[in-house]
Amino acid sequence: MPGSDDQQTPSVPPAFVRTRPPGDEHERDVCTRCGYVAYQNPKVVAGSVASSPDGLILLCRRAIEPAAGLWTLPAGYMEMGETVEEAARREAREEAGAELELERVLAVYSVPHIGQVQVMFRARLSNPEDIVPGPESLALQLVKWEDVPWPELAFPSVVWALRAWHEVRGRSDFAPFANPPEGL
Amino acid sequence: MPGSDDQQTPSVPPAFVRTRPPGDEHERDVCTRCGYVAYQNPKVVAGSVASSPDGLILLCRRAIEPAAGLWTLPAGYMEMGETVEEAARREAREEAGAELELERVLAVYSVPHIGQVQVMFRARLSNPEDIVPGPESLALQLVKWEDVPWPELAFPSVVWALRAWHEVRGRSDFAPFANPPEGL
């Protein structure tokens, strides 16, 4: 919410009700003060399983909620004006100072209850010597598959993506993974 | 915008200014009347290149703008609460009465200037005898590759998806297509 440093943005908060705008098939959040229809659409998360030339996987320890303190893959919400590939590279740069070469789409996951579509790439980490935690990361690690901290992974889709990555290691002739049966 | 049939939604329109909310890295549209921050995120379009058992491709003639009167693939905006697969199947049902069996992700396209990510599936049309135009379609056709109406296709990404579909016809061992060089 904007602060008092901006003359043009008052402090009266919006007051949304759930109602179906005329001509719409779905109920939307409509502001009772100004009539604004706040369309909610699923958001795109772009991320990657990035490995170093010697096969170590980049993991980031989250500095922010949800799941602060747990390990995740570099990933985050796509912004307007960028491609999904640019978003995946930007997130790795912001969270880990990592430069990625995206190889291909590894998986497309849906998380309907929070309105997310996650496009996960398989990527090569170009600068394993130079990675450094960004503001949203407490720490980074480059781990061997055998050393993945499974009990400390942040989200189910992190588990899915790592498992998918391992299953098709060394192959390029696979269809992108979707949610596993237990994730639907 | 809600009409006068809803007591709870007044007629004063929102008045947005472009400004950077505190703590945000990006400028957003903020309503000067109520302070609401209208986050804009890229939207997900889910669609498919669906073919009948004898290899005919389903095309829909658009009844609505943009590109009304031109031919497109069954596709549309994903809604909250559904998976990208459910969205692709729903759009085919709504636009063409078509029941699809999704086979795999064919392509993931980004259209940054309009904030879209398009997840396009390769699909099998289960009920080619029963298709019927929905409210957003003027007409449908099942076409042979040789008869695709190239000059009358609605959007560049329809051309890309059809070209991609043809390139990997009969194969499943391919990575999803991204924007072609001319589409970046």
PDB file of C-alpha atoms in Angstrom, chain A residues 7-152:
ATOM      1  CA  GLN A   7       0.330  13.064  -2.496  1.00  0.00           C
ATOM      2  CA  GLN A   8      -1.685  11.275  -5.110  1.00  0.00           C
ATOM      3  CA  THR A   9      -2.381   8.115  -3.180  1.00  0.00           C
ATOM      4  CA  PRO A  10      -4.828   8.502  -0.287  1.00  0.00           C
ATOM      5  CA  SER A  11      -4.959   6.210   2.713  1.00  0.00           C
ATOM      6  CA  VAL A  12      -8.521   4.940   2.318  1.00  0.00           C
ATOM      7  CA  PRO A  13      -8.113   1.217   1.727  1.00  0.00           C
ATOM      8  CA  PRO A  14     -10.066  -0.618  -0.953  1.00  0.00           C
ATOM      9  CA  ALA A  15     -13.099  -2.613   0.191  1.00  0.00           C
ATOM     10  CA  PHE A  16     -13.710  -5.559  -2.056  1.00  0.00           C
ATOM     11  CA  VAL A  17     -16.848  -7.634  -2.350  1.00  0.00           C
ATOM     12  CA  ARG A  18     -17.165 -10.853  -4.278  1.00  0.00           C
ATOM     13  CA  THR A  19     -19.658 -10.329  -7.104  1.00  0.00           C
ATOM     14  CA  ARG A  20     -20.190 -11.203 -10.739  1.00  0.00           C
ATOM     15  CA  PRO A  21     -19.697  -8.195 -13.025  1.00  0.00           C
ATOM     16  CA  PRO A  22     -22.249  -8.006 -15.883  1.00  0.00           C
ATOM     17  CA  GLY A  23     -21.174 -10.063 -18.871  1.00  0.00           C
ATOM     18  CA  ASP A  24     -18.679 -12.028 -16.825  1.00  0.00           C
ATOM     19  CA  GLU A  25     -18.964 -15.765 -16.219  1.00  0.00           C
ATOM     20  CA  HIS A  26     -17.096 -15.634 -12.930  1.00  0.00           C
ATOM     21  CA  GLU A  27     -17.327 -13.795  -9.639  1.00  0.00           C
ATOM     22  CA  ARG A  28     -14.604 -11.190  -9.151  1.00  0.00           C
ATOM     23  CA  ASP A  29     -13.386  -8.944  -6.363  1.00  0.00           C
ATOM     24  CA  VAL A  30     -14.983  -5.539  -6.962  1.00  0.00           C
ATOM     25  CA  CYS A  31     -14.069  -2.458  -4.922  1.00  0.00           C
ATOM     26  CA  THR A  32     -17.166  -0.945  -3.274  1.00  0.00           C
ATOM     27  CA  ARG A  33     -15.467   2.450  -3.181  1.00  0.00           C
ATOM     28  CA  CYS A  34     -14.516   2.871  -6.805  1.00  0.00           C
ATOM     29  CA  GLY A  35     -15.983  -0.083  -8.718  1.00  0.00           C
ATOM     30  CA  TYR A  36     -12.586  -1.393  -9.783  1.00  0.00           C
ATOM     31  CA  VAL A  37     -12.688  -5.046 -10.803  1.00  0.00           C
ATOM     32  CA  ALA A  38      -9.616  -6.810  -9.422  1.00  0.00           C
ATOM     33  CA  TYR A  39      -9.218  -9.691 -11.837  1.00  0.00           C
ATOM     34  CA  GLN A  40      -7.173 -12.445 -10.318  1.00  0.00           C
ATOM     35  CA  ASN A  41      -5.294 -14.608 -12.723  1.00  0.00           C
ATOM     36  CA  PRO A  42      -2.854 -17.383 -12.126  1.00  0.00           C
ATOM     37  CA  LYS A  43       0.680 -16.039 -11.916  1.00  0.00           C
ATOM     38  CA  VAL A  44       3.690 -17.444 -13.692  1.00  0.00           C
ATOM     39  CA  VAL A  45       6.698 -18.566 -11.698  1.00  0.00           C
ATOM     40  CA  ALA A  46       9.832 -19.036 -13.788  1.00  0.00           C
ATOM     41  CA  GLY A  47      12.680 -21.061 -12.368  1.00  0.00           C
ATOM     42  CA  SER A  48      15.347 -23.596 -13.016  1.00  0.00           C
ATOM     43  CA  VAL A  49      17.273 -26.616 -11.936  1.00  0.00           C
ATOM     44  CA  ALA A  50      20.745 -25.296 -12.677  1.00  0.00           C
ATOM     45  CA  SER A  51      23.811 -27.463 -12.498  1.00  0.00           C
ATOM     46  CA  SER A  52      27.489 -26.664 -12.614  1.00  0.00           C
ATOM     47  CA  PRO A  53      29.810 -28.224 -15.198  1.00  0.00           C
ATOM     48  CA  ASP A  54      30.640 -30.955 -12.662  1.00  0.00           C
ATOM     49  CA  GLY A  55      26.981 -31.740 -12.053  1.00  0.00           C
ATOM     50  CA  LEU A  56      26.312 -29.916  -8.787  1.00  0.00           C
ATOM     51  CA  ILE A  57      22.834 -28.469  -8.317  1.00  0.00           C
ATOM     52  CA  LEU A  58      22.284 -24.865  -7.210  1.00  0.00           C
ATOM     53  CA  LEU A  59      20.051 -24.501  -4.144  1.00  0.00           C
ATOM     54  CA  CYS A  60      19.113 -21.297  -2.311  1.00  0.00           C
ATOM     55  CA  ARG A  61      18.174 -21.041   1.356  1.00  0.00           C
ATOM     56  CA  ARG A  62      15.126 -18.786   1.567  1.00  0.00           C
ATOM     57  CA  ALA A  63      15.479 -15.558   3.574  1.00  0.00           C
ATOM     58  CA  ILE A  64      11.797 -14.726   3.237  1.00  0.00           C
ATOM     59  CA  GLU A  65       8.449 -16.298   3.989  1.00  0.00           C
ATOM     60  CA  PRO A  66       6.900 -18.587   3.035  1.00  0.00           C
ATOM     61  CA  ALA A  67       9.291 -21.351   4.005  1.00  0.00           C
ATOM     62  CA  ALA A  68      12.078 -19.070   5.258  1.00  0.00           C
ATOM     63  CA  GLY A  69      15.172 -21.104   6.182  1.00  0.00           C
ATOM     64  CA  LEU A  70      14.347 -23.937   3.806  1.00  0.00           C
ATOM     65  CA  TRP A  71      16.050 -24.736   0.517  1.00  0.00           C
ATOM     66  CA  THR A  72      14.615 -23.936  -2.875  1.00  0.00           C
ATOM     67  CA  LEU A  73      15.520 -23.639  -6.529  1.00  0.00           C
ATOM     68  CA  PRO A  74      16.109 -20.203  -8.053  1.00  0.00           C
ATOM     69  CA  ALA A  75      12.612 -19.171  -9.163  1.00  0.00           C
ATOM     70  CA  GLY A  76      10.142 -16.346  -8.829  1.00  0.00           C
ATOM     71  CA  TYR A  77       7.258 -14.395 -10.284  1.00  0.00           C
ATOM     72  CA  MET A  78       7.543 -13.245 -13.847  1.00  0.00           C
ATOM     73  CA  GLU A  79       7.200  -9.482 -14.343  1.00  0.00           C
ATOM     74  CA  MET A  80       5.415  -7.659 -17.141  1.00  0.00           C
ATOM     75  CA  GLY A  81       7.526  -7.007 -20.215  1.00  0.00           C
ATOM     76  CA  GLU A  82       9.822 -10.001 -19.976  1.00  0.00           C
ATOM     77  CA  THR A  83       9.812 -13.467 -21.497  1.00  0.00           C
ATOM     78  CA  VAL A  84       9.612 -16.555 -19.324  1.00  0.00           C
ATOM     79  CA  GLU A  85      13.253 -17.277 -20.201  1.00  0.00           C
ATOM     80  CA  GLU A  86      14.325 -13.764 -19.148  1.00  0.00           C
ATOM     81  CA  ALA A  87      12.399 -14.177 -15.900  1.00  0.00           C
ATOM     82  CA  ALA A  88      14.146 -17.471 -15.085  1.00  0.00           C
ATOM     83  CA  ARG A  89      17.561 -15.928 -15.723  1.00  0.00           C
ATOM     84  CA  ARG A  90      16.718 -12.777 -13.742  1.00  0.00           C
ATOM     85  CA  GLU A  91      15.581 -14.762 -10.719  1.00  0.00           C
ATOM     86  CA  ALA A  92      18.811 -16.785 -10.660  1.00  0.00           C
ATOM     87  CA  ARG A  93      20.794 -13.554 -10.919  1.00  0.00           C
ATOM     88  CA  GLU A  94      18.797 -11.855  -8.133  1.00  0.00           C
ATOM     89  CA  GLU A  95      18.772 -14.794  -5.739  1.00  0.00           C
ATOM     90  CA  ALA A  96      22.224 -16.225  -6.321  1.00  0.00           C
ATOM     91  CA  GLY A  97      24.277 -13.974  -8.608  1.00  0.00           C
ATOM     92  CA  ALA A  98      24.053 -16.907 -10.987  1.00  0.00           C
ATOM     93  CA  GLU A  99      24.338 -16.655 -14.746  1.00  0.00           C
ATOM     94  CA  LEU A 100      22.366 -19.381 -16.473  1.00  0.00           C
ATOM     95  CA  GLU A 101      22.318 -20.901 -19.879  1.00  0.00           C
ATOM     96  CA  LEU A 102      18.799 -22.280 -20.242  1.00  0.00           C
ATOM     97  CA  GLU A 103      18.782 -25.590 -21.997  1.00  0.00           C
ATOM     98  CA  ARG A 104      15.128 -26.551 -22.274  1.00  0.00           C
ATOM     99  CA  VAL A 105      11.828 -26.682 -20.392  1.00  0.00           C
ATOM    100  CA  LEU A 106      12.065 -29.407 -17.767  1.00  0.00           C
ATOM    101  CA  ALA A 107       8.543 -29.137 -16.339  1.00  0.00           C
ATOM    102  CA  VAL A 108       5.339 -27.125 -16.267  1.00  0.00           C
ATOM    103  CA  TYR A 109       3.598 -27.420 -12.911  1.00  0.00           C
ATOM    104  CA  SER A 110       0.251 -26.011 -11.790  1.00  0.00           C
ATOM    105  CA  VAL A 111      -0.510 -25.119  -8.196  1.00  0.00           C
ATOM    106  CA  PRO A 112      -4.219 -24.274  -8.483  1.00  0.00           C
ATOM    107  CA  HIS A 113      -4.950 -23.487  -4.845  1.00  0.00           C
ATOM    108  CA  ILE A 114      -2.468 -20.608  -4.915  1.00  0.00           C
ATOM    109  CA  GLY A 115      -2.952 -19.758  -8.591  1.00  0.00           C
ATOM    110  CA  GLN A 116       0.510 -20.530  -9.899  1.00  0.00           C
ATOM    111  CA  VAL A 117       1.926 -21.977 -13.073  1.00  0.00           C
ATOM    112  CA  GLN A 118       5.584 -22.851 -12.698  1.00  0.00           C
ATOM    113  CA  VAL A 119       7.738 -23.100 -15.803  1.00  0.00           C
ATOM    114  CA  MET A 120      10.940 -24.836 -14.746  1.00  0.00           C
ATOM    115  CA  PHE A 121      13.958 -24.978 -17.024  1.00  0.00           C
ATOM    116  CA  ARG A 122      16.941 -27.261 -17.039  1.00  0.00           C
ATOM    117  CA  ALA A 123      19.920 -24.918 -17.062  1.00  0.00           C
ATOM    118  CA  ARG A 124      23.666 -24.774 -16.960  1.00  0.00           C
ATOM    119  CA  LEU A 125      25.288 -22.577 -14.357  1.00  0.00           C
ATOM    120  CA  SER A 126      27.931 -20.518 -16.161  1.00  0.00           C
ATOM    121  CA  ASN A 127      29.649 -18.972 -13.137  1.00  0.00           C
ATOM    122  CA  PRO A 128      29.737 -21.494 -10.260  1.00  0.00           C
ATOM    123  CA  GLU A 129      32.762 -19.715  -8.726  1.00  0.00           C
ATOM    124  CA  ASP A 130      30.969 -16.379  -8.501  1.00  0.00           C
ATOM    125  CA  ILE A 131      27.597 -17.165  -6.970  1.00  0.00           C
ATOM    126  CA  VAL A 132      26.602 -15.058  -3.976  1.00  0.00           C
ATOM    127  CA  PRO A 133      23.348 -14.920  -1.968  1.00  0.00           C
ATOM    128  CA  GLY A 134      20.980 -12.119  -2.976  1.00  0.00           C
ATOM    129  CA  PRO A 135      18.593 -10.291  -0.605  1.00  0.00           C
ATOM    130  CA  GLU A 136      16.064 -13.146  -0.698  1.00  0.00           C
ATOM    131  CA  SER A 137      18.636 -15.859   0.068  1.00  0.00           C
ATOM    132  CA  LEU A 138      20.305 -16.649   3.403  1.00  0.00           C
ATOM    133  CA  ALA A 139      22.838 -18.988   1.809  1.00  0.00           C
ATOM    134  CA  LEU A 140      23.567 -20.972  -1.312  1.00  0.00           C
ATOM    135  CA  GLN A 141      24.916 -24.408  -1.953  1.00  0.00           C
ATOM    136  CA  LEU A 142      26.036 -26.488  -4.885  1.00  0.00           C
ATOM    137  CA  VAL A 143      25.088 -30.033  -4.005  1.00  0.00           C
ATOM    138  CA  LYS A 144      25.606 -33.476  -5.371  1.00  0.00           C
ATOM    139  CA  TRP A 145      22.386 -35.383  -6.038  1.00  0.00           C
ATOM    140  CA  GLU A 146      23.293 -37.666  -3.118  1.00  0.00           C
ATOM    141  CA  ASP A 147      23.471 -34.660  -0.793  1.00  0.00           C
ATOM    142  CA  VAL A 148      20.183 -32.952  -1.637  1.00  0.00           C
ATOM    143  CA  PRO A 149      18.632 -31.939   1.737  1.00  0.00           C
ATOM    144  CA  TRP A 150      15.265 -33.573   1.037  1.00  0.00           C
ATOM    145  CA  PRO A 151      13.699 -32.943   4.458  1.00  0.00           C
ATOM    146  CA  GLU A 152      14.580 -29.258   4.215  1.00  0.00           C
TER     147      GLU A 152
END
